[in-house]
Amino acid sequence: MNWPILALAITAAQVLLGLAMGCAVYRVFRGPRAQDRVLGLDALYLSGMLLLLTYGIQTGRTLFFEAALVIALLGFAGTVALAKFLMRGEVIE
Amino acid sequence: MIQSPDLPLWAAIIVGIFVLLGASITLIGALGLIRLNSFYERVHPPTLGPTLGTICILVASITCFSTLQSRPIVHELLIGLFVTMTTPVTLMLLARAAVYRDRKEGSPDVPQE
């Protein structure tokens, strides 16, 4: 069975997540200080990961799940490295 | 690209409601990122997306794939576990870095010890 209301709901969710990514990008470009930009980047990769999950639901393919898992892993490492850099001025000491 | 998976009615209702709920909660968190004024207020709203938003969308995803392949699919729990565990760590590190930088510069809006 194919439900058009479900397709509409998933597309609306993708639009909402796109708006959330837009808010995060605004904070990355506008943010008065460096920690605001890192915070925006954190929100940006999380919204992108959720967007990939909704694409996976929409197409019914599990390929997007692995991409979302990789984004979650690498985004965590990136944010921790940036926070360490803000604190100490270098990442590996 | 408007298409939807082939699901029975009960699964379609669950998937639609949870996907919309998760996306709305994530958008509310991102709006807080724009609207609040100081950094120490802005640290809080992005935690809505990684916890409640992710859990809602993962419930939708688990329901969808379990119904499509007619056996329980739970590997989405990996993302949920990982994101819920790492977000507090990153945001606490970031807030500590911000406090350190602000105290070093003698900025007036630093939280007191």
GROMACS .gro file of C-alpha atoms in nm:
model
  206
    1MET     CA    1   0.000   0.000   0.000
    2ASN     CA    2   0.118   0.351  -0.073
    3TRP     CA    3   0.001   0.637   0.144
    4PRO     CA    4   0.039   0.988   0.001
    5ILE     CA    5  -0.005   1.140   0.348
    6LEU     CA    6   0.303   0.948   0.467
    7ALA     CA    7   0.506   1.080   0.172
    8LEU     CA    8   0.384   1.429   0.257
    9ALA     CA    9   0.479   1.387   0.626
   10ILE     CA   10   0.829   1.264   0.542
   11THR     CA   11   0.884   1.548   0.294
   12ALA     CA   12   0.759   1.801   0.552
   13ALA     CA   13   1.000   1.655   0.807
   14GLN     CA   14   1.284   1.693   0.557
   15VAL     CA   15   1.189   2.058   0.502
   16LEU     CA   16   1.185   2.117   0.880
   17LEU     CA   17   1.527   1.955   0.920
   18GLY     CA   18   1.656   2.168   0.632
   19LEU     CA   19   1.533   2.478   0.815
   20ALA     CA   20   1.712   2.356   1.129
   21MET     CA   21   2.033   2.323   0.925
   22GLY     CA   22   1.975   2.677   0.798
   23CYS     CA   23   1.953   2.808   1.157
   24ALA     CA   24   2.279   2.629   1.242
   25VAL     CA   25   2.451   2.774   0.933
   26TYR     CA   26   2.330   3.121   1.034
   27ARG     CA   27   2.496   3.072   1.373
   28VAL     CA   28   2.816   2.946   1.210
   29PHE     CA   29   2.845   3.256   0.990
   30ARG     CA   30   2.710   3.512   1.236
   31GLY     CA   31   2.841   3.382   1.570
   32PRO     CA   32   3.028   3.658   1.749
   33ARG     CA   33   3.298   3.429   1.884
   34ALA     CA   34   3.464   3.102   1.790
   35GLN     CA   35   3.273   2.887   2.040
   36ASP     CA   36   2.942   3.000   1.885
   37ARG     CA   37   3.063   2.879   1.546
   38VAL     CA   38   3.164   2.541   1.689
   39LEU     CA   39   2.822   2.513   1.853
   40GLY     CA   40   2.656   2.588   1.518
   41LEU     CA   41   2.870   2.323   1.349
   42ASP     CA   42   2.763   2.068   1.612
   43ALA     CA   43   2.393   2.142   1.553
   44LEU     CA   44   2.457   2.136   1.176
   45TYR     CA   45   2.601   1.785   1.160
   46LEU     CA   46   2.331   1.649   1.390
   47SER     CA   47   2.053   1.790   1.171
   48GLY     CA   48   2.228   1.652   0.864
   49MET     CA   49   2.246   1.308   1.026
   50LEU     CA   50   1.871   1.317   1.101
   51LEU     CA   51   1.805   1.428   0.742
   52LEU     CA   52   1.994   1.124   0.613
   53LEU     CA   53   1.784   0.900   0.841
   54THR     CA   54   1.464   1.044   0.694
   55TYR     CA   55   1.600   0.979   0.343
   56GLY     CA   56   1.657   0.620   0.452
   57ILE     CA   57   1.294   0.592   0.568
   58GLN     CA   58   1.171   0.750   0.246
   59THR     CA   59   1.357   0.524   0.006
   60GLY     CA   60   1.351   0.211   0.223
   61ARG     CA   61   1.722   0.151   0.170
   62THR     CA   62   1.969   0.086   0.455
   63LEU     CA   63   2.255   0.261   0.274
   64PHE     CA   64   2.169   0.595   0.437
   65PHE     CA   65   2.190   0.443   0.784
   66GLU     CA   66   2.560   0.372   0.747
   67ALA     CA   67   2.625   0.725   0.620
   68ALA     CA   68   2.440   0.864   0.924
   69LEU     CA   69   2.647   0.646   1.159
   70VAL     CA   70   2.972   0.771   1.003
   71ILE     CA   71   2.855   1.133   1.034
   72ALA     CA   72   2.770   1.080   1.402
   73LEU     CA   73   3.114   0.929   1.475
   74LEU     CA   74   3.319   1.185   1.283
   75GLY     CA   75   3.115   1.483   1.401
   76PHE     CA   76   3.181   1.389   1.764
   77ALA     CA   77   3.556   1.368   1.698
   78GLY     CA   78   3.551   1.701   1.514
   79THR     CA   79   3.367   1.889   1.787
   80VAL     CA   80   3.590   1.748   2.061
   81ALA     CA   81   3.902   1.842   1.863
   82LEU     CA   82   3.773   2.197   1.806
   83ALA     CA   83   3.683   2.239   2.176
   84LYS     CA   84   4.031   2.115   2.272
   85PHE     CA   85   4.181   2.362   2.026
   86LEU     CA   86   3.983   2.650   2.176
   87MET     CA   87   4.096   2.551   2.525
   88ARG     CA   88   4.467   2.491   2.472
   89GLY     CA   89   4.556   2.635   2.132
   90GLU     CA   90   4.662   2.297   1.995
   91VAL     CA   91   4.487   1.966   1.940
   92ILE     CA   92   4.760   1.711   2.011
   93GLU     CA   93   5.020   1.803   2.267
   94MET     CA   94   1.116   1.341  -0.482
   95ILE     CA   95   0.785   1.256  -0.320
   96GLN     CA   96   0.769   0.886  -0.248
   97SER     CA   97   0.701   0.669   0.054
   98PRO     CA   98   0.778   0.313   0.164
   99ASP     CA   99   0.513   0.041   0.125
  100LEU     CA  100   0.381   0.009   0.479
  101PRO     CA  101   0.055  -0.112   0.634
  102LEU     CA  102  -0.168   0.157   0.782
  103TRP     CA  103  -0.066   0.125   1.148
  104ALA     CA  104   0.305   0.145   1.061
  105ALA     CA  105   0.243   0.441   0.829
  106ILE     CA  106   0.069   0.631   1.110
  107ILE     CA  107   0.349   0.560   1.359
  108VAL     CA  108   0.624   0.649   1.110
  109GLY     CA  109   0.456   0.972   0.998
  110ILE     CA  110   0.384   1.097   1.349
  111PHE     CA  111   0.729   1.020   1.487
  112VAL     CA  112   0.918   1.161   1.188
  113LEU     CA  113   0.725   1.488   1.204
  114LEU     CA  114   0.764   1.507   1.584
  115GLY     CA  115   1.139   1.449   1.572
  116ALA     CA  116   1.193   1.703   1.295
  117SER     CA  117   0.983   1.966   1.475
  118ILE     CA  118   1.173   1.918   1.801
  119THR     CA  119   1.505   1.950   1.620
  120LEU     CA  120   1.383   2.268   1.450
  121ILE     CA  121   1.276   2.414   1.787
  122GLY     CA  122   1.626   2.348   1.922
  123ALA     CA  123   1.785   2.514   1.621
  124LEU     CA  124   1.556   2.815   1.655
  125GLY     CA  125   1.676   2.852   2.014
  126LEU     CA  126   2.028   2.867   1.869
  127ILE     CA  127   1.924   3.181   1.678
  128ARG     CA  128   1.704   3.354   1.935
  129LEU     CA  129   1.900   3.336   2.260
  130ASN     CA  130   2.147   3.610   2.341
  131SER     CA  131   2.460   3.491   2.522
  132PHE     CA  132   2.673   3.183   2.454
  133TYR     CA  133   2.592   3.025   2.790
  134GLU     CA  134   2.221   3.037   2.705
  135ARG     CA  135   2.282   2.910   2.354
  136VAL     CA  136   2.462   2.595   2.473
  137HIS     CA  137   2.134   2.448   2.600
  138PRO     CA  138   1.884   2.441   2.307
  139PRO     CA  139   2.090   2.227   2.062
  140THR     CA  140   2.065   1.937   2.308
  141LEU     CA  141   1.698   1.894   2.210
  142GLY     CA  142   1.793   1.755   1.869
  143PRO     CA  143   2.042   1.486   1.979
  144THR     CA  144   1.815   1.348   2.253
  145LEU     CA  145   1.441   1.371   2.185
  146GLY     CA  146   1.457   1.450   1.813
  147THR     CA  147   1.696   1.164   1.739
  148ILE     CA  148   1.498   0.918   1.952
  149CYS     CA  149   1.171   1.005   1.771
  150ILE     CA  150   1.322   0.967   1.424
  151LEU     CA  151   1.498   0.643   1.527
  152VAL     CA  152   1.167   0.498   1.653
  153ALA     CA  153   1.016   0.582   1.313
  154SER     CA  154   1.313   0.423   1.134
  155ILE     CA  155   1.300   0.105   1.346
  156THR     CA  156   0.925   0.070   1.283
  157CYS     CA  157   0.968   0.128   0.910
  158PHE     CA  158   1.252  -0.120   0.851
  159SER     CA  159   1.113  -0.384   1.088
  160THR     CA  160   0.786  -0.377   0.896
  161LEU     CA  161   0.951  -0.370   0.554
  162GLN     CA  162   1.179  -0.668   0.623
  163SER     CA  163   0.932  -0.841   0.862
  164ARG     CA  164   1.191  -0.907   1.131
  165PRO     CA  165   1.309  -0.684   1.415
  166ILE     CA  166   1.579  -0.442   1.300
  167VAL     CA  167   1.744  -0.269   1.594
  168HIS     CA  168   2.078  -0.149   1.461
  169GLU     CA  169   1.942   0.208   1.470
  170LEU     CA  170   1.988   0.181   1.848
  171LEU     CA  171   2.363   0.218   1.781
  172ILE     CA  172   2.314   0.575   1.657
  173GLY     CA  173   2.084   0.654   1.949
  174LEU     CA  174   2.326   0.518   2.207
  175PHE     CA  175   2.624   0.690   2.052
  176VAL     CA  176   2.463   1.031   2.003
  177THR     CA  177   2.301   1.037   2.346
  178MET     CA  178   2.632   0.946   2.510
  179THR     CA  179   2.860   1.184   2.318
  180THR     CA  180   2.654   1.505   2.308
  181PRO     CA  181   2.692   1.589   2.681
  182VAL     CA  182   3.066   1.525   2.656
  183THR     CA  183   3.116   1.759   2.361
  184LEU     CA  184   2.897   2.037   2.495
  185MET     CA  185   3.059   2.026   2.840
  186LEU     CA  186   3.405   2.043   2.681
  187LEU     CA  187   3.290   2.335   2.467
  188ALA     CA  188   3.139   2.520   2.765
  189ARG     CA  189   3.458   2.470   2.969
  190ALA     CA  190   3.665   2.604   2.681
  191ALA     CA  191   3.435   2.907   2.657
  192VAL     CA  192   3.458   2.975   3.032
  193TYR     CA  193   3.838   2.947   3.014
  194ARG     CA  194   3.860   3.189   2.721
  195ASP     CA  195   3.622   3.441   2.878
  196ARG     CA  196   3.797   3.439   3.215
  197LYS     CA  197   4.130   3.487   3.045
  198GLU     CA  198   3.999   3.795   2.867
  199GLY     CA  199   3.814   3.927   3.175
  200SER     CA  200   3.481   3.938   2.993
  201PRO     CA  201   3.190   4.059   3.213
  202ASP     CA  202   2.926   3.794   3.130
  203VAL     CA  203   3.121   3.496   3.266
  204PRO     CA  204   2.935   3.282   3.523
  205GLN     CA  205   3.082   3.332   3.869
  206GLU     CA  206   3.259   3.049   4.049
   0.00000   0.00000   0.00000
